[in-house]
C-alpha cells in the first residue's frame, strides 16, 4: 500500500455535498451584471427572475404547463410550503431511507399530524416502490444525499395515480433524469448540483398540484411565507418572478451564470455525463479495493452526486473515529474538504460528484484517499 504522499493534488479540493463546488469557470466578476441596489420588482429585477425560471424549464425539460416558482428558505422552504399547503386532503404515504426523508416524516406525522403510512429503509437500502399506494399523497426524496441512495427511475409511479407525488430532488436536479409526468411537486435549491448560492428554493408544480392548491384549504393556518394561493386561486406572480419576499439579486445572477455554464457543457445531458464520469471514478476505485465500499447496496440505486462510502477493513478498531481521522487528514493536506459522512449517517465518507466537479480532480484526490487510509491504519497500530 502506498505510504508516500501522491505527487499530484486536485486543482479544486472542494467536494462538499452542499454548498457544492462552484462552476469551474467561476469568478466574482462574472456577477457584475447583478442589478444590485435595485428593486427586485423593477423591470430589470423581474426580467432576471423570469429568466431564471424559464431557463430552468428549458434546461431541465420541464413541461410548459408546469409552474416553476422561486421561493424562500431553500429546498426546505419549498418542501414545507408544499406539504403545509397540499397535504391533508387524502392519506399520506411517507417514504424515507436517510436523514432528509426522515425529516419530512417528522413534519407530516409529528407537526401536521396527518394520517400517514410511513415506509422506511436503512442507510444504504431503498424502500421498494412497488409497495407504495400512489392513490395516497406520496412524499419522498429522489436522491438521499446522506446515504448516497437514489431512485433509479420513475417506472413504479403510475401515470394514472390519484394522489400527488411530492419529491425533494435537491441533490438530483441537474444530475439525474427526472420523469416530470410522474412528479407533481418537485423541489431543489441552487447551492447543490449547480454550485449556486444558498437560501433560495425552487418549487415546481404539475397541473394536478395546482388543482389541489385551488380546490383544497388545509385546516391549519399558513404564515404568509408559505401561502401559494389567494382567494382560492394560485398566486401566479410567484411563478413569473414576483417572489413572496425579497430575493438576493446577487444569488439570482449567480444562478443565471451557472445555468449559462450548464448550457456550455451540453445542458442536462452534459451535466449528467459529468456526474456519471465523476461517480464512476469513485466506484471503480472502490471496486478495486477490499477496504472501502459504496454504502448503496444495490448498484442500480447508487447516487452519481452524493457518493457515500464505508470502510470495510477488519483491522479498523473504531469505525467512527477512523473515518473522521481520514476526513481530517485529507482536509489537512488540502486535497479534499468536507468529505466526512453526514452526522446522522453511518461512519464513512461522502464525496460530491455533481457536474461542477472536474473528473481530473476526483482522479487526483483518490490516491490521497489510499494514502490517508494506509496512514490511519498505521496510526492505529
Ligand atoms: C435531500 C435534501 N433535502 C433537503 C436538504 C436541505 O436543503 P436546504 O438547506 O436547501 O433547505 C438537503 C441538504 O443537503 C438535502 O440534501
mmCIF file of C-alpha atoms and ligand atoms in Angstrom:
data_model
loop_
_atom_site.group_PDB
_atom_site.id
_atom_site.type_symbol
_atom_site.label_atom_id
_atom_site.label_comp_id
_atom_site.label_asym_id
_atom_site.label_seq_id
_atom_site.Cartn_x
_atom_site.Cartn_y
_atom_site.Cartn_z
ATOM 1 C CA UNK A 1 0.000 0.000 0.000
ATOM 2 C CA UNK A 2 1.337 3.435 -0.990
ATOM 3 C CA UNK A 3 2.643 5.259 2.069
ATOM 4 C CA UNK A 4 4.382 8.082 0.255
ATOM 5 C CA UNK A 5 2.268 11.115 -0.483
ATOM 6 C CA UNK A 6 0.970 11.249 -4.047
ATOM 7 C CA UNK A 7 2.721 13.816 -6.219
ATOM 8 C CA UNK A 8 -0.387 15.446 -7.712
ATOM 9 C CA UNK A 9 -3.147 17.335 -5.944
ATOM 10 C CA UNK A 10 -6.643 18.195 -7.164
ATOM 11 C CA UNK A 11 -6.773 21.747 -8.552
ATOM 12 C CA UNK A 12 -10.003 22.195 -6.575
ATOM 13 C CA UNK A 13 -10.315 20.188 -3.327
ATOM 14 C CA UNK A 14 -13.952 21.196 -2.707
ATOM 15 C CA UNK A 15 -16.052 18.016 -2.597
ATOM 16 C CA UNK A 16 -18.742 19.201 -0.169
ATOM 17 C CA UNK A 17 -22.301 17.933 -0.671
ATOM 18 C CA UNK A 18 -23.773 21.375 -0.115
ATOM 19 C CA UNK A 19 -22.990 24.114 -0.710
ATOM 20 C CA UNK A 20 -21.291 22.329 -3.590
ATOM 21 C CA UNK A 21 -18.327 23.424 -5.689
ATOM 22 C CA UNK A 22 -18.968 26.460 -7.859
ATOM 23 C CA UNK A 23 -18.834 26.085 -11.632
ATOM 24 C CA UNK A 24 -15.236 25.540 -12.801
ATOM 25 C CA UNK A 25 -15.203 28.915 -14.592
ATOM 26 C CA UNK A 26 -16.457 30.871 -11.583
ATOM 27 C CA UNK A 27 -15.059 34.207 -10.519
ATOM 28 C CA UNK A 28 -16.808 37.006 -8.654
ATOM 29 C CA UNK A 29 -16.524 39.417 -11.579
ATOM 30 C CA UNK A 30 -18.873 37.119 -13.528
ATOM 31 C CA UNK A 31 -21.630 38.572 -11.309
ATOM 32 C CA UNK A 32 -21.022 42.153 -12.440
ATOM 33 C CA UNK A 33 -24.396 42.284 -14.227
ATOM 34 C CA UNK A 34 -26.360 41.771 -10.993
ATOM 35 C CA UNK A 35 -28.796 44.672 -10.564
ATOM 36 C CA UNK A 36 -27.583 45.422 -7.043
ATOM 37 C CA UNK A 37 -29.304 48.189 -5.106
ATOM 38 C CA UNK A 38 -32.322 47.983 -7.415
ATOM 39 C CA UNK A 39 -35.800 46.774 -6.532
ATOM 40 C CA UNK A 40 -36.431 43.152 -7.426
ATOM 41 C CA UNK A 41 -39.795 44.398 -8.672
ATOM 42 C CA UNK A 42 -38.215 46.868 -11.118
ATOM 43 C CA UNK A 43 -38.266 45.699 -14.737
ATOM 44 C CA UNK A 44 -34.609 44.578 -14.581
ATOM 45 C CA UNK A 45 -35.135 42.522 -11.407
ATOM 46 C CA UNK A 46 -38.308 40.928 -12.698
ATOM 47 C CA UNK A 47 -36.687 40.031 -16.005
ATOM 48 C CA UNK A 48 -33.751 38.347 -14.226
ATOM 49 C CA UNK A 49 -36.123 36.299 -12.051
ATOM 50 C CA UNK A 50 -38.237 35.364 -15.060
ATOM 51 C CA UNK A 51 -35.106 34.340 -16.953
ATOM 52 C CA UNK A 52 -34.052 32.150 -14.003
ATOM 53 C CA UNK A 53 -37.444 30.419 -14.168
ATOM 54 C CA UNK A 54 -37.620 29.962 -17.918
ATOM 55 C CA UNK A 55 -34.002 28.851 -18.300
ATOM 56 C CA UNK A 56 -34.611 26.288 -15.537
ATOM 57 C CA UNK A 57 -37.573 24.993 -17.537
ATOM 58 C CA UNK A 58 -35.556 24.756 -20.714
ATOM 59 C CA UNK A 59 -32.524 23.070 -19.162
ATOM 60 C CA UNK A 60 -34.482 20.536 -17.133
ATOM 61 C CA UNK A 61 -37.072 19.878 -19.853
ATOM 62 C CA UNK A 62 -39.963 20.820 -17.581
ATOM 63 C CA UNK A 63 -43.316 20.761 -19.449
ATOM 64 C CA UNK A 64 -44.784 24.117 -20.489
ATOM 65 C CA UNK A 65 -47.899 23.604 -18.348
ATOM 66 C CA UNK A 66 -45.903 23.108 -15.119
ATOM 67 C CA UNK A 67 -45.368 26.107 -12.821
ATOM 68 C CA UNK A 68 -41.887 26.989 -11.565
ATOM 69 C CA UNK A 69 -41.513 29.333 -8.609
ATOM 70 C CA UNK A 70 -38.583 30.812 -6.699
ATOM 71 C CA UNK A 71 -39.414 30.634 -3.003
ATOM 72 C CA UNK A 72 -37.828 31.477 0.355
ATOM 73 C CA UNK A 73 -35.794 29.222 2.645
ATOM 74 C CA UNK A 74 -34.054 26.987 0.158
ATOM 75 C CA UNK A 75 -35.136 23.417 -0.526
ATOM 76 C CA UNK A 76 -36.595 23.079 2.970
ATOM 77 C CA UNK A 77 -38.762 26.140 2.340
ATOM 78 C CA UNK A 78 -40.033 24.719 -0.951
ATOM 79 C CA UNK A 79 -40.786 21.282 0.539
ATOM 80 C CA UNK A 80 -42.506 22.663 3.623
ATOM 81 C CA UNK A 81 -44.612 25.119 1.607
ATOM 82 C CA UNK A 82 -45.817 22.210 -0.490
ATOM 83 C CA UNK A 83 -46.525 19.874 2.435
ATOM 84 C CA UNK A 84 -48.245 22.511 4.573
ATOM 85 C CA UNK A 85 -50.361 23.714 1.624
ATOM 86 C CA UNK A 86 -51.345 20.436 -0.035
ATOM 87 C CA UNK A 87 -51.296 17.563 2.452
ATOM 88 C CA UNK A 88 -54.311 16.513 4.491
ATOM 89 C CA UNK A 89 -56.715 16.233 1.554
ATOM 90 C CA UNK A 90 -56.109 12.459 1.487
ATOM 91 C CA UNK A 91 -53.994 9.919 3.296
ATOM 92 C CA UNK A 92 -50.231 10.405 3.029
ATOM 93 C CA UNK A 93 -47.514 7.887 2.409
ATOM 94 C CA UNK A 94 -44.110 8.963 3.746
ATOM 95 C CA UNK A 95 -41.097 7.259 2.220
ATOM 96 C CA UNK A 96 -37.634 7.693 3.734
ATOM 97 C CA UNK A 97 -34.241 5.994 3.607
ATOM 98 C CA UNK A 98 -31.981 8.631 5.112
ATOM 99 C CA UNK A 99 -31.903 11.778 7.196
ATOM 100 C CA UNK A 100 -33.679 14.322 4.971
ATOM 101 C CA UNK A 101 -36.525 11.972 4.075
ATOM 102 C CA UNK A 102 -36.837 11.225 7.790
ATOM 103 C CA UNK A 103 -37.132 14.961 8.423
ATOM 104 C CA UNK A 104 -40.169 15.153 6.111
ATOM 105 C CA UNK A 105 -41.719 12.227 8.029
ATOM 106 C CA UNK A 106 -41.377 14.203 11.255
ATOM 107 C CA UNK A 107 -43.059 17.220 9.645
ATOM 108 C CA UNK A 108 -46.041 15.223 8.480
ATOM 109 C CA UNK A 109 -46.507 12.844 11.397
ATOM 110 C CA UNK A 110 -45.490 14.947 14.394
ATOM 111 C CA UNK A 111 -46.170 18.518 13.270
ATOM 112 C CA UNK A 112 -49.043 18.303 10.775
ATOM 113 C CA UNK A 113 -50.378 15.124 12.444
ATOM 114 C CA UNK A 114 -51.688 13.787 9.129
ATOM 115 C CA UNK A 115 -52.940 10.224 8.745
ATOM 116 C CA UNK A 116 -49.869 8.647 7.145
ATOM 117 C CA UNK A 117 -48.252 5.312 6.352
ATOM 118 C CA UNK A 118 -44.529 5.549 6.988
ATOM 119 C CA UNK A 119 -42.198 3.354 4.940
ATOM 120 C CA UNK A 120 -38.511 3.444 5.733
ATOM 121 C CA UNK A 121 -35.326 1.627 4.828
ATOM 122 C CA UNK A 122 -31.911 1.632 6.467
ATOM 123 C CA UNK A 123 -28.965 3.663 5.218
ATOM 124 C CA UNK A 124 -27.716 2.035 2.038
ATOM 125 C CA UNK A 125 -31.081 0.482 1.184
ATOM 126 C CA UNK A 126 -34.180 1.921 -0.503
ATOM 127 C CA UNK A 127 -37.890 1.418 0.063
ATOM 128 C CA UNK A 128 -39.474 -0.889 -2.514
ATOM 129 C CA UNK A 129 -41.628 1.482 -4.580
ATOM 130 C CA UNK A 130 -43.863 -1.446 -5.617
ATOM 131 C CA UNK A 131 -45.237 -1.403 -2.031
ATOM 132 C CA UNK A 132 -46.368 2.230 -2.256
ATOM 133 C CA UNK A 133 -50.004 3.111 -2.853
ATOM 134 C CA UNK A 134 -49.882 6.082 -5.205
ATOM 135 C CA UNK A 135 -53.549 6.813 -4.628
ATOM 136 C CA UNK A 136 -52.246 8.373 -1.412
ATOM 137 C CA UNK A 137 -50.130 11.523 -1.444
ATOM 138 C CA UNK A 138 -46.556 10.247 -1.520
ATOM 139 C CA UNK A 139 -43.615 12.249 -0.152
ATOM 140 C CA UNK A 140 -40.082 11.071 -0.971
ATOM 141 C CA UNK A 141 -36.548 12.207 -1.756
ATOM 142 C CA UNK A 142 -35.192 11.405 -5.230
ATOM 143 C CA UNK A 143 -31.578 11.276 -4.120
ATOM 144 C CA UNK A 144 -30.881 10.605 -0.463
ATOM 145 C CA UNK A 145 -27.967 12.969 -0.009
ATOM 146 C CA UNK A 146 -26.855 11.476 3.282
ATOM 147 C CA UNK A 147 -26.892 7.817 2.194
ATOM 148 C CA UNK A 148 -25.993 8.137 -1.476
ATOM 149 C CA UNK A 149 -29.037 6.096 -2.487
ATOM 150 C CA UNK A 150 -31.289 7.313 -5.296
ATOM 151 C CA UNK A 151 -34.492 6.287 -7.016
ATOM 152 C CA UNK A 152 -33.293 4.533 -10.195
ATOM 153 C CA UNK A 153 -36.263 5.691 -12.322
ATOM 154 C CA UNK A 154 -39.931 6.592 -12.098
ATOM 155 C CA UNK A 155 -41.286 3.348 -13.574
ATOM 156 C CA UNK A 156 -43.053 2.306 -10.354
ATOM 157 C CA UNK A 157 -45.055 5.544 -10.222
ATOM 158 C CA UNK A 158 -48.325 5.038 -12.117
ATOM 159 C CA UNK A 159 -49.363 7.671 -14.658
ATOM 160 C CA UNK A 160 -52.987 7.397 -13.518
ATOM 161 C CA UNK A 161 -52.365 7.861 -9.773
ATOM 162 C CA UNK A 162 -54.981 9.663 -7.675
ATOM 163 C CA UNK A 163 -52.570 11.027 -5.086
ATOM 164 C CA UNK A 164 -49.873 13.629 -5.557
ATOM 165 C CA UNK A 165 -46.166 12.816 -5.627
ATOM 166 C CA UNK A 166 -44.107 15.339 -3.665
ATOM 167 C CA UNK A 167 -40.428 14.891 -4.440
ATOM 168 C CA UNK A 168 -37.412 16.502 -2.788
ATOM 169 C CA UNK A 169 -34.961 16.483 -5.699
ATOM 170 C CA UNK A 170 -32.403 18.893 -4.346
ATOM 171 C CA UNK A 171 -29.346 16.698 -4.936
ATOM 172 C CA UNK A 172 -30.838 15.145 -8.088
ATOM 173 C CA UNK A 173 -31.952 18.067 -10.266
ATOM 174 C CA UNK A 174 -29.338 18.809 -12.961
ATOM 175 C CA UNK A 175 -27.628 15.429 -12.411
ATOM 176 C CA UNK A 176 -30.334 12.810 -12.965
ATOM 177 C CA UNK A 177 -33.220 12.336 -15.366
ATOM 178 C CA UNK A 178 -36.413 13.323 -13.556
ATOM 179 C CA UNK A 179 -39.661 11.951 -15.054
ATOM 180 C CA UNK A 180 -41.795 15.088 -14.940
ATOM 181 C CA UNK A 181 -45.020 13.238 -15.784
ATOM 182 C CA UNK A 182 -44.567 11.219 -12.577
ATOM 183 C CA UNK A 183 -43.784 14.200 -10.325
ATOM 184 C CA UNK A 184 -46.460 16.618 -9.111
ATOM 185 C CA UNK A 185 -44.304 18.666 -6.775
ATOM 186 C CA UNK A 186 -40.541 18.850 -7.190
ATOM 187 C CA UNK A 187 -38.132 20.972 -5.184
ATOM 188 C CA UNK A 188 -34.455 21.862 -5.226
ATOM 189 C CA UNK A 189 -32.098 24.608 -4.177
ATOM 190 C CA UNK A 190 -29.391 26.429 -6.082
ATOM 191 C CA UNK A 191 -26.374 25.513 -3.953
ATOM 192 C CA UNK A 192 -26.421 21.842 -4.846
ATOM 193 C CA UNK A 193 -25.699 20.490 -8.340
ATOM 194 C CA UNK A 194 -25.113 23.876 -9.986
ATOM 195 C CA UNK A 195 -22.976 25.169 -7.121
ATOM 196 C CA UNK A 196 -25.187 28.240 -6.727
ATOM 197 C CA UNK A 197 -25.754 30.309 -3.614
ATOM 198 C CA UNK A 198 -27.967 29.233 -0.718
ATOM 199 C CA UNK A 199 -31.307 30.402 0.702
ATOM 200 C CA UNK A 200 -33.490 30.270 -2.416
ATOM 201 C CA UNK A 201 -35.707 27.300 -3.209
ATOM 202 C CA UNK A 202 -37.311 26.215 -6.458
ATOM 203 C CA UNK A 203 -40.838 24.789 -6.374
ATOM 204 C CA UNK A 204 -42.164 23.015 -9.473
ATOM 205 C CA UNK A 205 -45.870 22.186 -9.700
ATOM 206 C CA UNK A 206 -47.730 19.941 -12.120
ATOM 207 C CA UNK A 207 -51.244 20.934 -13.226
ATOM 208 C CA UNK A 208 -52.589 18.369 -10.707
ATOM 209 C CA UNK A 209 -50.673 20.041 -7.894
ATOM 210 C CA UNK A 210 -52.134 23.407 -8.908
ATOM 211 C CA UNK A 211 -55.574 21.841 -8.940
ATOM 212 C CA UNK A 212 -55.047 20.590 -5.371
ATOM 213 C CA UNK A 213 -53.946 24.047 -4.259
ATOM 214 C CA UNK A 214 -57.006 25.656 -5.811
ATOM 215 C CA UNK A 215 -59.534 23.111 -4.536
ATOM 216 C CA UNK A 216 -58.303 22.342 -1.015
ATOM 217 C CA UNK A 217 -57.779 24.559 2.010
ATOM 218 C CA UNK A 218 -55.907 22.964 4.905
ATOM 219 C CA UNK A 219 -57.415 23.108 8.366
ATOM 220 C CA UNK A 220 -54.355 24.839 9.808
ATOM 221 C CA UNK A 221 -53.248 28.449 9.420
ATOM 222 C CA UNK A 222 -50.454 29.239 6.944
ATOM 223 C CA UNK A 223 -47.929 32.006 7.521
ATOM 224 C CA UNK A 224 -47.597 34.488 4.667
ATOM 225 C CA UNK A 225 -44.252 32.992 3.660
ATOM 226 C CA UNK A 226 -45.962 29.636 2.846
ATOM 227 C CA UNK A 227 -49.054 30.951 1.060
ATOM 228 C CA UNK A 228 -49.334 29.873 -2.573
ATOM 229 C CA UNK A 229 -52.964 30.874 -3.155
ATOM 230 C CA UNK A 230 -55.158 33.890 -2.623
ATOM 231 C CA UNK A 231 -58.942 33.667 -2.710
ATOM 232 C CA UNK A 232 -58.726 30.052 -3.872
ATOM 233 C CA UNK A 233 -56.503 30.896 -6.865
ATOM 234 C CA UNK A 234 -52.801 30.243 -7.349
ATOM 235 C CA UNK A 235 -50.734 33.388 -6.811
ATOM 236 C CA UNK A 236 -49.396 33.461 -10.346
ATOM 237 C CA UNK A 237 -46.792 36.137 -9.619
ATOM 238 C CA UNK A 238 -44.686 33.650 -7.624
ATOM 239 C CA UNK A 239 -44.311 31.634 -10.828
ATOM 240 C CA UNK A 240 -43.393 34.534 -13.069
ATOM 241 C CA UNK A 241 -40.737 36.150 -10.900
ATOM 242 C CA UNK A 242 -42.714 38.173 -8.345
ATOM 243 C CA UNK A 243 -41.355 36.403 -5.278
ATOM 244 C CA UNK A 244 -43.177 36.346 -1.917
ATOM 245 C CA UNK A 245 -40.434 38.285 -0.199
ATOM 246 C CA UNK A 246 -37.160 39.851 -1.291
ATOM 247 C CA UNK A 247 -34.697 37.563 -3.093
ATOM 248 C CA UNK A 248 -30.968 38.251 -3.371
ATOM 249 C CA UNK A 249 -30.312 39.584 -6.851
ATOM 250 C CA UNK A 250 -26.671 38.588 -6.406
ATOM 251 C CA UNK A 251 -27.746 34.959 -5.912
ATOM 252 C CA UNK A 252 -30.101 35.215 -8.885
ATOM 253 C CA UNK A 253 -27.252 36.482 -11.066
ATOM 254 C CA UNK A 254 -25.034 33.696 -9.814
ATOM 255 C CA UNK A 255 -27.713 31.130 -10.733
ATOM 256 C CA UNK A 256 -28.061 32.636 -14.227
ATOM 257 C CA UNK A 257 -24.281 32.396 -14.691
ATOM 258 C CA UNK A 258 -24.375 28.751 -13.563
ATOM 259 C CA UNK A 259 -27.210 27.977 -15.997
ATOM 260 C CA UNK A 260 -25.181 29.577 -18.762
ATOM 261 C CA UNK A 261 -22.215 27.350 -17.908
ATOM 262 C CA UNK A 262 -24.535 24.326 -17.793
ATOM 263 C CA UNK A 263 -25.603 25.030 -21.362
ATOM 264 C CA UNK A 264 -21.952 25.350 -22.398
ATOM 265 C CA UNK A 265 -21.222 21.782 -21.218
ATOM 266 C CA UNK A 266 -24.145 20.294 -23.120
ATOM 267 C CA UNK A 267 -27.126 21.118 -20.911
ATOM 268 C CA UNK A 268 -28.785 18.424 -18.820
ATOM 269 C CA UNK A 269 -27.226 15.555 -20.783
ATOM 270 C CA UNK A 270 -23.779 17.108 -20.397
ATOM 271 C CA UNK A 271 -24.311 17.608 -16.656
ATOM 272 C CA UNK A 272 -25.493 14.021 -16.196
ATOM 273 C CA UNK A 273 -22.474 12.724 -18.125
ATOM 274 C CA UNK A 274 -20.118 14.760 -15.966
ATOM 275 C CA UNK A 275 -21.674 13.456 -12.729
ATOM 276 C CA UNK A 276 -21.627 9.885 -14.038
ATOM 277 C CA UNK A 277 -17.953 10.110 -15.014
ATOM 278 C CA UNK A 278 -17.060 11.518 -11.590
ATOM 279 C CA UNK A 279 -19.041 8.904 -9.707
ATOM 280 C CA UNK A 280 -17.675 6.104 -11.874
ATOM 281 C CA UNK A 281 -14.128 7.115 -10.988
ATOM 282 C CA UNK A 282 -15.018 6.671 -7.297
ATOM 283 C CA UNK A 283 -16.987 3.438 -7.885
ATOM 284 C CA UNK A 284 -14.097 1.913 -9.847
ATOM 285 C CA UNK A 285 -11.650 2.913 -7.123
ATOM 286 C CA UNK A 286 -13.797 1.136 -4.514
ATOM 287 C CA UNK A 287 -14.333 -1.964 -6.639
ATOM 288 C CA UNK A 288 -10.587 -2.431 -6.999
ATOM 289 C CA UNK A 289 -10.048 -2.359 -3.233
ATOM 290 C CA UNK A 290 -11.269 -4.562 -0.404
ATOM 291 C CA UNK A 291 -11.153 -1.913 2.329
ATOM 292 C CA UNK A 292 -13.757 0.526 1.043
ATOM 293 C CA UNK A 293 -17.236 0.106 -0.448
ATOM 294 C CA UNK A 294 -20.251 2.053 -1.604
ATOM 295 C CA UNK A 295 -22.866 2.486 1.123
ATOM 296 C CA UNK A 296 -25.583 1.883 -1.503
ATOM 297 C CA UNK A 297 -26.238 -1.858 -1.526
ATOM 298 C CA UNK A 298 -27.921 -2.141 -4.939
ATOM 299 C CA UNK A 299 -25.736 -0.722 -7.749
ATOM 300 C CA UNK A 300 -28.907 0.468 -9.546
ATOM 301 C CA UNK A 301 -29.546 2.888 -6.676
ATOM 302 C CA UNK A 302 -26.008 4.276 -6.357
ATOM 303 C CA UNK A 303 -26.035 8.067 -6.385
ATOM 304 C CA UNK A 304 -23.975 9.900 -9.002
ATOM 305 C CA UNK A 305 -23.887 13.065 -6.878
ATOM 306 C CA UNK A 306 -23.501 12.337 -3.153
ATOM 307 C CA UNK A 307 -21.358 9.221 -3.294
ATOM 308 C CA UNK A 308 -21.304 7.713 0.213
ATOM 309 C CA UNK A 309 -18.576 5.260 1.175
ATOM 310 C CA UNK A 310 -17.911 2.965 4.112
ATOM 311 C CA UNK A 311 -14.654 1.426 5.324
ATOM 312 C CA UNK A 312 -14.759 -2.355 5.455
ATOM 313 C CA UNK A 313 -11.299 -3.330 6.704
ATOM 314 C CA UNK A 314 -11.397 -5.729 9.665
ATOM 315 C CA UNK A 315 -8.348 -4.047 11.225
ATOM 316 C CA UNK A 316 -10.340 -0.854 11.931
ATOM 317 C CA UNK A 317 -10.984 -0.623 15.664
ATOM 318 C CA UNK A 318 -13.312 2.374 15.971
ATOM 319 C CA UNK A 319 -15.186 2.972 12.713
ATOM 320 C CA UNK A 320 -16.409 6.480 13.508
ATOM 321 C CA UNK A 321 -13.040 7.726 14.777
ATOM 322 C CA UNK A 322 -11.257 6.138 11.831
ATOM 323 C CA UNK A 323 -13.495 7.775 9.203
ATOM 324 C CA UNK A 324 -13.216 11.131 10.946
ATOM 325 C CA UNK A 325 -9.437 10.870 11.041
ATOM 326 C CA UNK A 326 -9.327 10.146 7.304
ATOM 327 C CA UNK A 327 -11.518 13.167 6.503
ATOM 328 C CA UNK A 328 -9.367 15.310 8.792
ATOM 329 C CA UNK A 329 -6.156 14.142 7.175
ATOM 330 C CA UNK A 330 -7.487 14.804 3.667
ATOM 331 C CA UNK A 331 -8.553 18.281 4.745
ATOM 332 C CA UNK A 332 -5.213 18.991 6.422
ATOM 333 C CA UNK A 333 -3.437 18.026 3.207
ATOM 334 C CA UNK A 334 -5.743 20.390 1.326
ATOM 335 C CA UNK A 335 -6.819 17.627 -1.064
ATOM 336 C CA UNK A 336 -10.459 17.025 -0.051
ATOM 337 C CA UNK A 337 -12.594 19.391 2.009
ATOM 338 C CA UNK A 338 -15.850 18.468 3.778
ATOM 339 C CA UNK A 339 -15.900 14.781 2.854
ATOM 340 C CA UNK A 340 -16.916 13.317 6.224
ATOM 341 C CA UNK A 341 -20.223 11.398 6.253
ATOM 342 C CA UNK A 342 -23.311 13.360 7.342
ATOM 343 C CA UNK A 343 -23.710 13.463 11.119
ATOM 344 C CA UNK A 344 -26.748 11.121 11.193
ATOM 345 C CA UNK A 345 -25.340 8.682 8.624
ATOM 346 C CA UNK A 346 -23.146 5.615 9.223
ATOM 347 C CA UNK A 347 -19.438 6.402 9.642
ATOM 348 C CA UNK A 348 -17.641 6.913 6.361
ATOM 349 C CA UNK A 349 -17.005 9.466 3.648
ATOM 350 C CA UNK A 350 -19.233 11.375 1.243
ATOM 351 C CA UNK A 351 -17.721 12.663 -1.951
ATOM 352 C CA UNK A 352 -19.720 15.067 -4.093
ATOM 353 C CA UNK A 353 -19.605 14.117 -7.771
ATOM 354 C CA UNK A 354 -22.126 16.566 -9.300
ATOM 355 C CA UNK A 355 -21.420 18.294 -12.593
ATOM 356 C CA UNK A 356 -19.415 21.231 -11.238
ATOM 357 C CA UNK A 357 -16.701 18.795 -10.133
ATOM 358 C CA UNK A 358 -13.942 18.049 -12.642
ATOM 359 C CA UNK A 359 -13.193 14.332 -13.126
ATOM 360 C CA UNK A 360 -9.477 15.155 -13.074
ATOM 361 C CA UNK A 361 -9.910 16.462 -9.519
ATOM 362 C CA UNK A 362 -11.633 13.252 -8.397
ATOM 363 C CA UNK A 363 -8.842 11.243 -10.030
ATOM 364 C CA UNK A 364 -6.184 13.346 -8.329
ATOM 365 C CA UNK A 365 -7.902 13.028 -4.939
ATOM 366 C CA UNK A 366 -8.366 9.236 -4.901
ATOM 367 C CA UNK A 367 -4.643 8.347 -4.477
ATOM 368 C CA UNK A 368 -4.715 10.629 -1.434
ATOM 369 C CA UNK A 369 -7.586 8.596 -0.035
ATOM 370 C CA UNK A 370 -5.453 5.493 -0.463
ATOM 371 C CA UNK A 371 -2.559 7.243 1.243
ATOM 372 C CA UNK A 372 -4.738 8.525 4.110
ATOM 373 C CA UNK A 373 -6.188 5.044 4.657
ATOM 374 C CA UNK A 374 -2.738 3.465 4.933
ATOM 375 C CA UNK A 375 -1.554 6.267 7.213
ATOM 376 C CA UNK A 376 -4.529 5.839 9.558
ATOM 377 C CA UNK A 377 -4.177 2.060 9.695
ATOM 378 C CA UNK A 378 -0.585 2.686 10.660
ATOM 379 C CA UNK A 379 -1.514 5.337 13.214
ATOM 380 C CA UNK A 380 -3.968 2.921 14.853
ATOM 381 C CA UNK A 381 -1.221 0.372 15.379
HETATM 382 C C1 LIG B 1 -32.218 15.708 0.217
HETATM 383 C C2 LIG B 1 -32.108 17.023 0.906
HETATM 384 N N1 LIG B 1 -33.215 17.658 1.308
HETATM 385 C C3 LIG B 1 -33.166 18.849 1.937
HETATM 386 C C4 LIG B 1 -31.974 19.460 2.209
HETATM 387 C C5 LIG B 1 -31.973 20.782 2.900
HETATM 388 O O1 LIG B 1 -31.694 21.711 1.918
HETATM 389 P P1 LIG B 1 -31.700 23.267 2.129
HETATM 390 O O2 LIG B 1 -30.570 23.578 3.025
HETATM 391 O O3 LIG B 1 -31.546 23.775 0.727
HETATM 392 O O4 LIG B 1 -33.019 23.636 2.721
HETATM 393 C C6 LIG B 1 -30.781 18.859 1.822
HETATM 394 C C7 LIG B 1 -29.482 19.466 2.129
HETATM 395 O O5 LIG B 1 -28.435 18.886 1.986
HETATM 396 C C8 LIG B 1 -30.857 17.608 1.148
HETATM 397 O O6 LIG B 1 -29.741 17.002 0.750
#
